[in-house]
Amino acid sequence: MTDQEPVSRPDLMLSAIAGGYLRNPVRATQVTCADCLTPVGGYELCFACKGHHAREGLADAIAFLTYAIAGQKSGHVMRGYKAPTPIAEHRQVVALLLLVALENHTRCAEVLARRPVTHWTVVPSLPARSSAHPLRSLVADRAKGIEVPLNAAASVHQPRASNPDHFTCSMRLPKQSHVLVIDDTWATGGHVQSASLSLRKAGATCVSVLVVARWLKEDYGDNKSFIGDLANRDYDPGICPWTSADCP
Amino acid sequence: MAPRMGGPYADAMISGNFDEHAALVALLRAQPDGLSWPEIAAELLEAGSAVEIWDRHAPAPALIDLPDEITPDSVAEDLRAWQAHGYRLLSILDDDYPVRLRGVQQAPPVIFTLGFVVADDPAVSVVGSREASAAGLTMAADLARALTARHLTVVSGLARGIDTAAHQAALDAGGRTVAIIGTGIGRVYPAENRGLQNEIANRGLVLSQFWPDATARKHTFLMRNATMSGYGLATVVIEAGETSGARAQARMAVEHGRQVILTNQVVTQNPWAQRLVGRPGVHVASSVDDVMRIVEQVVTMWDDLRRLVTP
């Protein structure tokens, strides 16, 4: 990811160039979904996550680094970083988010799971695309453990549903393995949960998921007032993405 | 569609660009499927081609030729007329489009320019009141000279007061200055700055995000301030009141992830500025030297960021 170490501290740079528009996700029972941190009006889980829970083998823990709001700069960044001609500033912001999360908070995932991270993977696009995933080059030198490549199915009926057949894992995972699954944007969670199910089939003991951004749209449910309340809550890179509070 | 005249579009290499630009202008005029300009900009960035977006949304062709139907063919004359005036049209997808501006959510899908385009322009906005004090005008000019000495571009909005002082001082010092204007590129506001605008077009860059014949409106100035914030590394506010474009630009710069440098005096006199202090990327400076120290840190930080991610 780097050809030279930065001089400035990544968390300080992140705050300086993106603190005004990134927003730390909120974990509050019946205010946000226990799994995906989208606003829920008095329920434990949102509709999509409730659907995923019909399956065994979902992610054991899920971390989100920021909300990405459609029509605002945070949403612009999550699209621009993987545009056909990627926007350099947007790649820098996503890289900083991941750098801070992997360096400062991989340990938090290990504390929660009570076992070290042994493997990592990036969730591929669905259906399969030939080009490399834009996230992979940003995490390849930073993630702990061995890469477990996942292959996306060539065609799927419902890409947003959780289904272990959407991805195949090319290797057999050992006992006590703990896989860190990294994805860029969570809209319904189908991709990430399908990846978790595939990794379980391949033998994973524990699956922790690190998502850069939870996508939010203003014109859905009560999102507008929720987003409005975030307006002045500038980003704090010190907040643990696994707990949305202090590190465990 | 083939270009039929000389100039930049005559080159075969660029005729693909002509088709792209004609499709873009048709999209922005026709706004098929009710697409807003920001939505068009977002689709362009994701698809990488205006022709593709036009084909995706184009209204079904009428059975008979309608005189006012907007198509890439019907706007070709306008493209040629703009070219004949010397205006350069840049799509958000063009390599020469300002790189930092592309990074903000209000990035205009199209801009018109007169002068020298520098895509990766290390620039700082100097903005403030139209009715500035003598001390404010002096500080704007001193800062413009200091930025010029550091080989940084002085961006401002061609308004009276602080803007005019900053542009003029940069020109006088032989520096690069960019005027981001609130009218179309074929107009001047205020009229007294016609000479200054021409001088900037000859030696720096005049940039407009509006159709070339557009007149100034209140919202065009606000949109222009968003563009100024996005274009540069930082916005320096020198003397600004409660209802100024500079105030709006400072707020937008925070939302853009751009640095904001407020003078002591701006903070002392304005509750809005006091509320900005402590927000990410907001700095307070008491002198031109102070501003330049902060600018130096900002330049260093972006050099670090460049090394962080290889293209």
Tab-separated table of C-alpha atoms in Angstrom, chain A residues 1-8 13 15-21 23 71-73 76 79 83-85 87 89-92 95-96 99 138 231-232 234-235, chain B residues 42 44-48 92 95 99-107 254-259 278-281 300-302 304-311:
chain	number	residue	atom	x	y	z
A	1	MET	CA	0.000	0.000	0.000
A	2	THR	CA	2.833	2.416	0.709
A	3	ASP	CA	6.152	2.982	-0.948
A	4	GLN	CA	7.236	5.220	1.895
A	5	GLU	CA	5.942	5.725	5.415
A	6	PRO	CA	4.022	8.931	5.949
A	7	VAL	CA	5.571	11.559	8.170
A	8	SER	CA	2.325	12.718	9.734
A	13	MET	CA	-4.330	13.345	8.741
A	15	SER	CA	-9.192	13.979	10.961
A	16	ALA	CA	-7.741	16.963	9.102
A	17	ILE	CA	-8.858	15.952	5.598
A	18	ALA	CA	-12.092	14.100	6.338
A	19	GLY	CA	-13.157	14.744	9.939
A	20	GLY	CA	-15.628	17.381	8.797
A	21	TYR	CA	-17.724	14.900	6.809
A	23	ARG	CA	-19.257	10.202	10.796
A	71	GLY	CA	-25.465	12.910	-1.936
A	72	GLN	CA	-22.892	14.072	0.639
A	73	LYS	CA	-19.122	13.993	0.455
A	76	HIS	CA	-19.003	10.700	-3.037
A	79	ARG	CA	-18.026	5.799	-5.064
A	83	ALA	CA	-14.590	4.908	-10.192
A	84	PRO	CA	-13.240	3.759	-13.601
A	85	THR	CA	-10.699	6.564	-13.151
A	87	ILE	CA	-10.394	9.931	-7.621
A	89	GLU	CA	-8.270	12.098	-2.842
A	90	HIS	CA	-10.970	9.474	-2.297
A	91	ARG	CA	-8.459	6.614	-2.424
A	92	GLN	CA	-6.328	8.483	0.088
A	95	ALA	CA	-6.610	4.146	2.617
A	96	LEU	CA	-6.284	6.249	5.781
A	99	LEU	CA	-4.703	2.061	7.850
A	138	LEU	CA	-5.179	-0.739	-0.089
A	231	ALA	CA	-24.333	16.985	11.192
A	232	ASN	CA	-22.115	18.365	13.926
A	234	ASP	CA	-17.225	15.366	13.524
A	235	TYR	CA	-15.250	12.183	12.994
B	42	ALA	CA	-22.115	11.292	-10.237
B	44	LEU	CA	-20.483	10.405	-15.329
B	45	LEU	CA	-17.832	9.537	-12.766
B	46	GLU	CA	-19.210	6.015	-12.337
B	47	ALA	CA	-19.659	5.284	-16.053
B	48	GLY	CA	-16.643	7.173	-17.380
B	92	ILE	CA	-15.547	16.379	-15.215
B	95	ASP	CA	-7.818	14.680	-17.765
B	99	VAL	CA	-8.170	17.198	-9.717
B	100	ARG	CA	-9.120	18.458	-6.273
B	101	LEU	CA	-12.382	19.938	-7.500
B	102	ARG	CA	-13.374	16.505	-8.820
B	103	GLY	CA	-13.161	15.238	-5.243
B	104	VAL	CA	-16.031	17.328	-3.836
B	105	GLN	CA	-19.682	16.373	-4.147
B	106	GLN	CA	-20.572	19.727	-5.729
B	107	ALA	CA	-17.968	19.305	-8.494
B	254	VAL	CA	-15.111	21.882	6.426
B	255	GLU	CA	-17.731	19.657	4.769
B	256	HIS	CA	-15.333	19.122	1.841
B	257	GLY	CA	-12.405	18.106	4.028
B	258	ARG	CA	-10.481	21.230	3.047
B	259	GLN	CA	-8.451	23.336	5.443
B	278	GLY	CA	-12.261	23.395	16.886
B	279	ARG	CA	-13.855	21.710	13.886
B	280	PRO	CA	-11.561	19.500	11.774
B	281	GLY	CA	-9.101	21.358	9.582
B	300	THR	CA	3.524	18.786	3.615
B	301	MET	CA	0.491	16.751	4.655
B	302	TRP	CA	-0.688	16.377	1.043
B	304	ASP	CA	2.596	12.604	2.692
B	305	LEU	CA	-0.842	11.570	1.450
B	306	ARG	CA	0.441	11.265	-2.101
B	307	ARG	CA	3.060	8.804	-0.892
B	308	LEU	CA	0.480	6.863	1.107
B	309	VAL	CA	-1.348	5.543	-1.939
B	310	THR	CA	0.389	4.683	-5.151
B	311	PRO	CA	-1.837	5.438	-8.163
